[in-house]
mmCIF file of C-alpha atoms in Angstrom:
data_model
loop_
_atom_site.group_PDB
_atom_site.id
_atom_site.type_symbol
_atom_site.label_atom_id
_atom_site.label_comp_id
_atom_site.label_asym_id
_atom_site.label_seq_id
_atom_site.Cartn_x
_atom_site.Cartn_y
_atom_site.Cartn_z
ATOM 1 C CA MET V 1 1.650 45.562 25.045
ATOM 2 C CA SER V 2 3.116 44.154 28.076
ATOM 3 C CA GLY V 3 4.686 43.980 30.939
ATOM 4 C CA ALA V 4 4.836 44.798 34.877
ATOM 5 C CA GLU V 5 6.503 44.763 37.834
ATOM 6 C CA MET V 6 4.825 42.529 40.935
ATOM 7 C CA SER V 7 6.244 41.899 44.366
ATOM 8 C CA ARG V 8 6.421 38.782 45.965
ATOM 9 C CA THR V 9 2.878 39.573 47.025
ATOM 10 C CA GLY V 10 1.350 39.932 44.012
ATOM 11 C CA SER V 11 1.069 43.777 43.973
ATOM 12 C CA PRO V 12 3.197 45.729 41.349
ATOM 13 C CA ALA V 13 6.871 46.565 42.725
ATOM 14 C CA ALA V 14 9.949 47.797 42.421
ATOM 15 C CA SER V 15 11.719 45.121 40.955
ATOM 16 C CA PRO V 16 11.822 41.581 42.192
ATOM 17 C CA GLY V 17 12.956 41.663 45.502
ATOM 18 C CA THR V 18 13.150 45.113 46.107
ATOM 19 C CA ARG V 19 10.098 47.270 47.989
ATOM 20 C CA VAL V 20 8.142 49.803 47.337
ATOM 21 C CA GLY V 21 8.814 52.711 49.473
ATOM 22 C CA SER V 22 7.465 56.412 49.279
ATOM 23 C CA GLY V 23 10.591 58.404 48.941
ATOM 24 C CA PRO V 24 13.279 58.172 45.575
ATOM 25 C CA ALA V 25 13.850 54.836 44.168
ATOM 26 C CA PRO V 26 16.882 52.499 45.485
ATOM 27 C CA ALA V 27 19.684 53.205 44.463
ATOM 28 C CA ARG V 28 20.843 49.653 44.376
ATOM 29 C CA PRO V 29 18.086 47.320 43.232
ATOM 30 C CA ALA V 30 17.307 43.607 44.925
ATOM 31 C CA PRO V 31 19.613 41.085 43.176
ATOM 32 C CA VAL V 32 17.321 39.266 40.511
ATOM 33 C CA ARG V 33 17.788 34.970 41.161
ATOM 34 C CA ALA V 34 18.955 32.832 39.169
ATOM 35 C CA GLY V 35 16.186 30.943 38.095
ATOM 36 C CA TRP V 36 13.272 34.179 37.309
ATOM 37 C CA PRO V 37 14.871 34.569 33.611
ATOM 38 C CA LEU V 38 13.399 31.638 33.752
ATOM 39 C CA TYR V 39 10.381 32.452 34.565
ATOM 40 C CA GLU V 40 9.915 35.609 32.045
ATOM 41 C CA PHE V 41 10.964 33.209 29.110
ATOM 42 C CA ALA V 42 8.261 31.205 29.655
ATOM 43 C CA LEU V 43 5.701 33.682 30.832
ATOM 44 C CA THR V 44 6.325 35.769 27.807
ATOM 45 C CA ALA V 45 6.185 32.342 25.847
ATOM 46 C CA MET V 46 2.516 32.208 27.166
ATOM 47 C CA LEU V 47 1.274 35.582 26.350
ATOM 48 C CA MET V 48 2.764 35.173 22.726
ATOM 49 C CA PHE V 49 1.028 31.679 22.419
ATOM 50 C CA ALA V 50 -2.311 33.578 23.418
ATOM 51 C CA VAL V 51 -1.917 36.036 21.466
ATOM 52 C CA VAL V 52 -1.299 34.528 18.156
ATOM 53 C CA THR V 53 -3.858 31.858 19.307
ATOM 54 C CA VAL V 54 -6.478 34.665 19.270
ATOM 55 C CA ILE V 55 -5.648 36.756 16.338
ATOM 56 C CA ARG V 56 -5.652 32.916 14.400
ATOM 57 C CA TRP V 57 -9.367 32.338 15.663
ATOM 58 C CA VAL V 58 -10.149 36.444 14.896
ATOM 59 C CA LEU V 59 -8.388 37.006 12.157
ATOM 60 C CA ASP V 60 -8.696 34.235 10.223
ATOM 61 C CA GLN V 61 -10.897 34.301 7.232
ATOM 62 C CA SER V 62 -12.116 30.791 7.436
ATOM 63 C CA SER V 63 -12.252 30.788 11.495
ATOM 64 C CA PRO V 64 -16.039 30.570 12.378
ATOM 65 C CA PHE V 65 -15.015 33.294 14.753
ATOM 66 C CA PHE V 66 -13.538 35.440 12.371
ATOM 67 C CA LEU V 67 -14.205 39.128 12.697
ATOM 68 C CA ALA V 68 -14.602 41.044 9.082
ATOM 69 C CA ASP V 69 -15.008 44.421 10.853
ATOM 70 C CA PHE V 70 -11.083 45.004 11.727
ATOM 71 C CA GLN V 71 -11.689 47.611 14.483
ATOM 72 C CA GLN V 72 -13.618 45.102 16.081
ATOM 73 C CA ALA V 73 -11.314 42.411 15.752
ATOM 74 C CA LEU V 74 -8.446 44.910 17.585
ATOM 75 C CA LEU V 75 -10.529 45.570 20.245
ATOM 76 C CA VAL V 76 -11.429 41.443 20.802
ATOM 77 C CA VAL V 77 -7.549 40.839 20.465
ATOM 78 C CA GLY V 78 -6.850 44.017 23.020
ATOM 79 C CA ALA V 79 -9.100 42.963 25.773
ATOM 80 C CA LEU V 80 -7.871 39.121 25.712
ATOM 81 C CA THR V 81 -4.318 40.576 25.580
ATOM 82 C CA GLY V 82 -4.853 42.951 28.247
ATOM 83 C CA ALA V 83 -6.745 39.884 30.603
ATOM 84 C CA MET V 84 -3.968 37.656 30.172
ATOM 85 C CA VAL V 85 -1.230 40.319 30.831
ATOM 86 C CA CYS V 86 -2.937 40.643 34.229
ATOM 87 C CA GLY V 87 -3.316 36.865 35.021
ATOM 88 C CA LEU V 88 0.563 36.420 34.033
ATOM 89 C CA ILE V 89 1.231 39.514 36.873
ATOM 90 C CA ARG V 90 -0.730 37.938 39.041
ATOM 91 C CA SER V 91 0.699 34.372 38.707
ATOM 92 C CA PRO V 92 3.139 32.574 40.959
ATOM 93 C CA TRP V 93 5.780 33.306 38.506
ATOM 94 C CA GLY V 94 5.228 36.559 37.711
ATOM 95 C CA ARG V 95 5.035 37.329 41.568
ATOM 96 C CA LEU V 96 8.673 36.025 41.213
ATOM 97 C CA SER V 97 9.656 37.604 38.005
ATOM 98 C CA GLY V 98 8.012 40.816 38.050
ATOM 99 C CA ALA V 99 6.177 39.821 34.890
ATOM 100 C CA HIS V 100 7.916 42.139 32.749
ATOM 101 C CA MET V 101 7.244 40.317 29.186
ATOM 102 C CA ASN V 102 8.390 43.510 27.616
ATOM 103 C CA PRO V 103 11.433 44.458 26.924
ATOM 104 C CA ALA V 104 10.878 48.148 26.637
ATOM 105 C CA ILE V 105 9.311 47.389 30.546
ATOM 106 C CA THR V 106 12.741 45.837 31.683
ATOM 107 C CA PHE V 107 13.906 48.706 30.219
ATOM 108 C CA ALA V 108 12.200 51.529 32.284
ATOM 109 C CA LEU V 109 11.933 49.785 35.408
ATOM 110 C CA TRP V 110 16.378 50.140 34.922
ATOM 111 C CA ARG V 111 16.063 53.880 34.024
ATOM 112 C CA LEU V 112 13.853 54.215 37.073
ATOM 113 C CA LYS V 113 16.478 53.055 39.134
ATOM 114 C CA PHE V 114 14.233 49.659 40.428
ATOM 115 C CA PHE V 115 15.442 46.812 38.314
ATOM 116 C CA PRO V 116 19.418 46.308 38.626
ATOM 117 C CA GLY V 117 21.115 47.012 35.115
ATOM 118 C CA ARG V 118 23.192 43.587 34.807
ATOM 119 C CA THR V 119 19.968 42.023 34.622
ATOM 120 C CA VAL V 120 18.500 43.867 31.459
ATOM 121 C CA VAL V 121 20.053 41.744 29.217
ATOM 122 C CA VAL V 122 19.424 38.367 30.859
ATOM 123 C CA TYR V 123 15.638 39.537 30.729
ATOM 124 C CA VAL V 124 15.792 40.881 27.418
ATOM 125 C CA PHE V 125 17.576 37.609 25.729
ATOM 126 C CA ALA V 126 14.798 35.646 27.560
ATOM 127 C CA GLN V 127 11.730 37.419 27.274
ATOM 128 C CA LEU V 128 12.814 37.853 22.874
ATOM 129 C CA CYS V 129 13.295 33.773 22.955
ATOM 130 C CA GLY V 130 9.896 33.271 24.818
ATOM 131 C CA SER V 131 8.522 35.161 21.897
ATOM 132 C CA LEU V 132 9.919 32.978 19.236
ATOM 133 C CA VAL V 133 8.986 29.757 21.013
ATOM 134 C CA GLY V 134 5.257 30.264 21.920
ATOM 135 C CA THR V 135 4.931 31.826 18.365
ATOM 136 C CA VAL V 136 6.464 28.072 17.070
ATOM 137 C CA LEU V 137 4.002 26.107 19.568
ATOM 138 C CA ALA V 138 1.233 28.858 18.315
ATOM 139 C CA ARG V 139 1.966 27.075 14.873
ATOM 140 C CA LEU V 140 2.587 23.708 15.896
ATOM 141 C CA ALA V 141 -1.070 24.263 17.291
ATOM 142 C CA TRP V 142 -3.166 25.426 15.256
ATOM 143 C CA GLY V 143 -1.578 24.469 11.645
ATOM 144 C CA PRO V 144 -1.303 26.612 8.834
ATOM 145 C CA ALA V 145 -3.811 29.054 9.953
ATOM 146 C CA VAL V 146 -1.166 30.660 11.980
ATOM 147 C CA ALA V 147 0.638 31.552 8.226
ATOM 148 C CA ARG V 148 -2.237 32.404 6.887
ATOM 149 C CA VAL V 149 -2.823 35.479 9.546
ATOM 150 C CA GLY V 150 1.304 36.004 9.173
ATOM 151 C CA TYR V 151 1.968 34.343 12.695
ATOM 152 C CA GLY V 152 0.253 37.613 14.407
ATOM 153 C CA ALA V 153 2.737 39.991 13.117
ATOM 154 C CA VAL V 154 1.767 43.455 13.544
ATOM 155 C CA ALA V 155 1.603 45.685 10.188
ATOM 156 C CA ALA V 156 1.525 49.303 9.869
ATOM 157 C CA ALA V 157 -0.841 51.456 7.598
ATOM 158 C CA PRO V 158 0.141 51.708 3.939
ATOM 159 C CA SER V 159 -0.086 55.862 4.687
ATOM 160 C CA TRP V 160 2.076 55.665 7.620
ATOM 161 C CA ASP V 161 6.264 55.928 6.872
ATOM 162 C CA GLY V 162 8.767 53.949 9.077
ATOM 163 C CA TRP V 163 9.276 57.202 11.221
ATOM 164 C CA ALA V 164 5.857 57.893 11.951
ATOM 165 C CA VAL V 165 5.448 54.326 13.120
ATOM 166 C CA PHE V 166 9.237 54.806 15.198
ATOM 167 C CA ALA V 167 7.493 57.824 16.437
ATOM 168 C CA ALA V 168 3.935 56.116 17.505
ATOM 169 C CA GLU V 169 5.354 53.066 18.504
ATOM 170 C CA GLY V 170 8.115 55.073 20.817
ATOM 171 C CA ALA V 171 6.102 57.312 22.100
ATOM 172 C CA CYS V 172 3.178 54.995 23.720
ATOM 173 C CA LEU V 173 5.652 53.873 26.105
ATOM 174 C CA VAL V 174 6.628 57.657 27.832
ATOM 175 C CA PRO V 175 2.880 57.516 29.715
ATOM 176 C CA VAL V 176 3.620 53.678 30.266
ATOM 177 C CA THR V 177 6.558 54.624 32.108
ATOM 178 C CA LEU V 178 5.709 57.593 33.493
ATOM 179 C CA MET V 179 2.063 55.548 35.392
ATOM 180 C CA ILE V 180 4.961 52.465 36.376
ATOM 181 C CA GLY V 181 6.329 55.245 38.539
ATOM 182 C CA PHE V 182 3.217 56.613 39.916
ATOM 183 C CA PHE V 183 1.857 53.360 41.006
ATOM 184 C CA LEU V 184 5.606 52.629 42.362
ATOM 185 C CA ALA V 185 6.057 56.116 44.088
ATOM 186 C CA ARG V 186 3.607 54.929 46.985
ATOM 187 C CA PRO V 187 2.528 51.314 48.945
ATOM 188 C CA GLY V 188 -1.057 50.858 48.618
ATOM 189 C CA ARG V 189 -1.612 51.792 44.348
ATOM 190 C CA GLU V 190 0.371 48.884 43.501
ATOM 191 C CA ARG V 191 -2.641 46.106 44.060
ATOM 192 C CA TRP V 192 -4.442 48.646 41.275
ATOM 193 C CA PHE V 193 -1.343 48.680 38.548
ATOM 194 C CA PRO V 194 -2.911 44.749 37.088
ATOM 195 C CA TRP V 195 -5.987 46.303 36.277
ATOM 196 C CA VAL V 196 -4.833 49.646 34.950
ATOM 197 C CA LEU V 197 -2.383 48.134 32.485
ATOM 198 C CA ALA V 198 -4.863 45.562 31.082
ATOM 199 C CA VAL V 199 -7.063 48.319 30.074
ATOM 200 C CA LEU V 200 -4.001 50.087 28.830
ATOM 201 C CA VAL V 201 -2.856 47.237 26.648
ATOM 202 C CA CYS V 202 -5.922 47.296 25.318
ATOM 203 C CA ALA V 203 -6.216 50.817 24.745
ATOM 204 C CA ILE V 204 -2.769 51.009 22.830
ATOM 205 C CA ILE V 205 -3.378 47.605 20.348
ATOM 206 C CA ALA V 206 -7.414 49.721 19.845
ATOM 207 C CA VAL V 207 -6.142 53.120 18.878
ATOM 208 C CA LEU V 208 -2.409 52.212 17.379
ATOM 209 C CA GLY V 209 -2.729 48.463 15.787
ATOM 210 C CA PRO V 210 -4.885 50.245 12.407
ATOM 211 C CA LEU V 211 -2.151 52.514 12.486
ATOM 212 C CA SER V 212 1.706 51.643 13.423
ATOM 213 C CA GLY V 213 0.739 48.452 14.381
ATOM 214 C CA GLY V 214 0.621 48.643 18.362
ATOM 215 C CA ALA V 215 3.077 46.549 19.326
ATOM 216 C CA ALA V 216 4.581 48.646 22.287
ATOM 217 C CA ASN V 217 6.574 45.507 22.493
ATOM 218 C CA PRO V 218 9.747 44.474 21.183
ATOM 219 C CA ALA V 219 8.441 40.776 22.475
ATOM 220 C CA ARG V 220 5.464 41.304 20.725
ATOM 221 C CA GLN V 221 6.818 41.619 17.064
ATOM 222 C CA PHE V 222 10.116 39.583 17.491
ATOM 223 C CA GLY V 223 9.196 36.017 17.231
ATOM 224 C CA PRO V 224 5.667 36.860 14.689
ATOM 225 C CA ALA V 225 8.656 39.063 12.256
ATOM 226 C CA LEU V 226 10.849 36.128 12.507
ATOM 227 C CA MET V 227 7.946 33.407 11.690
ATOM 228 C CA SER V 228 6.776 35.108 9.068
ATOM 229 C CA GLY V 229 9.226 37.234 7.173
ATOM 230 C CA THR V 230 8.041 40.080 8.033
ATOM 231 C CA THR V 231 11.332 41.933 9.048
ATOM 232 C CA ALA V 232 11.378 45.312 7.110
ATOM 233 C CA TYR V 233 10.458 47.035 10.291
ATOM 234 C CA LEU V 234 11.586 45.277 12.829
ATOM 235 C CA TRP V 235 14.066 46.867 13.897
ATOM 236 C CA ILE V 236 11.577 49.983 13.932
ATOM 237 C CA TYR V 237 9.756 47.776 16.729
ATOM 238 C CA LEU V 238 12.587 46.653 18.611
ATOM 239 C CA VAL V 239 14.282 50.354 19.305
ATOM 240 C CA ALA V 240 11.057 52.747 19.478
ATOM 241 C CA PRO V 241 9.234 51.310 22.844
ATOM 242 C CA GLY V 242 13.045 51.128 24.430
ATOM 243 C CA LEU V 243 13.346 55.213 23.555
ATOM 244 C CA GLY V 244 10.190 56.248 24.581
ATOM 245 C CA ALA V 245 10.477 54.192 28.163
ATOM 246 C CA ALA V 246 13.983 56.174 28.727
ATOM 247 C CA LEU V 247 12.432 59.363 27.898
ATOM 248 C CA GLY V 248 9.345 58.627 30.033
ATOM 249 C CA ALA V 249 11.604 57.557 32.848
ATOM 250 C CA ALA V 250 13.504 61.252 32.507
ATOM 251 C CA ALA V 251 10.585 62.651 32.620
ATOM 252 C CA HIS V 252 9.562 60.785 35.940
ATOM 253 C CA HIS V 253 12.837 61.781 37.451
ATOM 254 C CA ARG V 254 12.195 65.199 36.255
ATOM 255 C CA ILE V 255 9.279 65.370 37.927
ATOM 256 C CA THR V 256 10.111 63.772 41.163
ATOM 257 C CA ALA V 257 13.383 65.668 41.215
ATOM 258 C CA PRO V 258 12.392 69.008 43.205
ATOM 259 C CA SER V 259 10.168 67.495 45.899
ATOM 260 C CA TYR V 260 9.529 63.750 45.282
ATOM 261 C CA GLY V 261 5.687 64.798 45.128
ATOM 262 C CA TYR V 262 5.102 62.868 42.438
ATOM 263 C CA GLY V 263 1.812 60.797 42.707
ATOM 264 C CA ARG V 264 1.037 61.930 46.269
#
């Protein structure tokens, strides 16, 4: 999982160019500039290249860094992925585009009224393309070993059916969206958001990885699933996080409606 909003000063903000305030979300988020979706594409590609690279080294049995304990491997993948997400958010490009790197986060920010709806499709398209390109680049860099680990595609436990996976992958976006709303409620908290998100990403991967797969990000599964051909549950990983984000945004608006006191 990944994504966050960064202001131009490097702190999480409502959306690129949108000032954080202490009251309700702005009715008209600032427009996204033309080049920002390209940054989003590049950031997502870099994230996916890093994720597939880590998986190649810790889950390929021929690797000198192979970890036989799957739970331990997931902790390593989660920690490094969280660190990468934090770094990309704080990068110059991340400070411009917002470094969502996750269609569900883009959708959540739109539903929270911090991101312009007319740009959601462009950002999501850029993120999915970045996912595929990042996965392909990892294959070119590391060769057949990437194919041996399924291009980094996540998979649910055999005992989990599709609806259980859908519920888990969607439910984890509810607290993530509420957390975004909390950090955007008042200035001053935003500087902590990348670090908190890094911990949350690690936790989701470590906890849900052995169960539902722990993608929590349509872009996380899109490229690896297409490259590996494991598309049976792909629709779940594409749809469920967005639904969870919508539920989280609805809960945020419900909580803040009476007095706008949420997060104070």
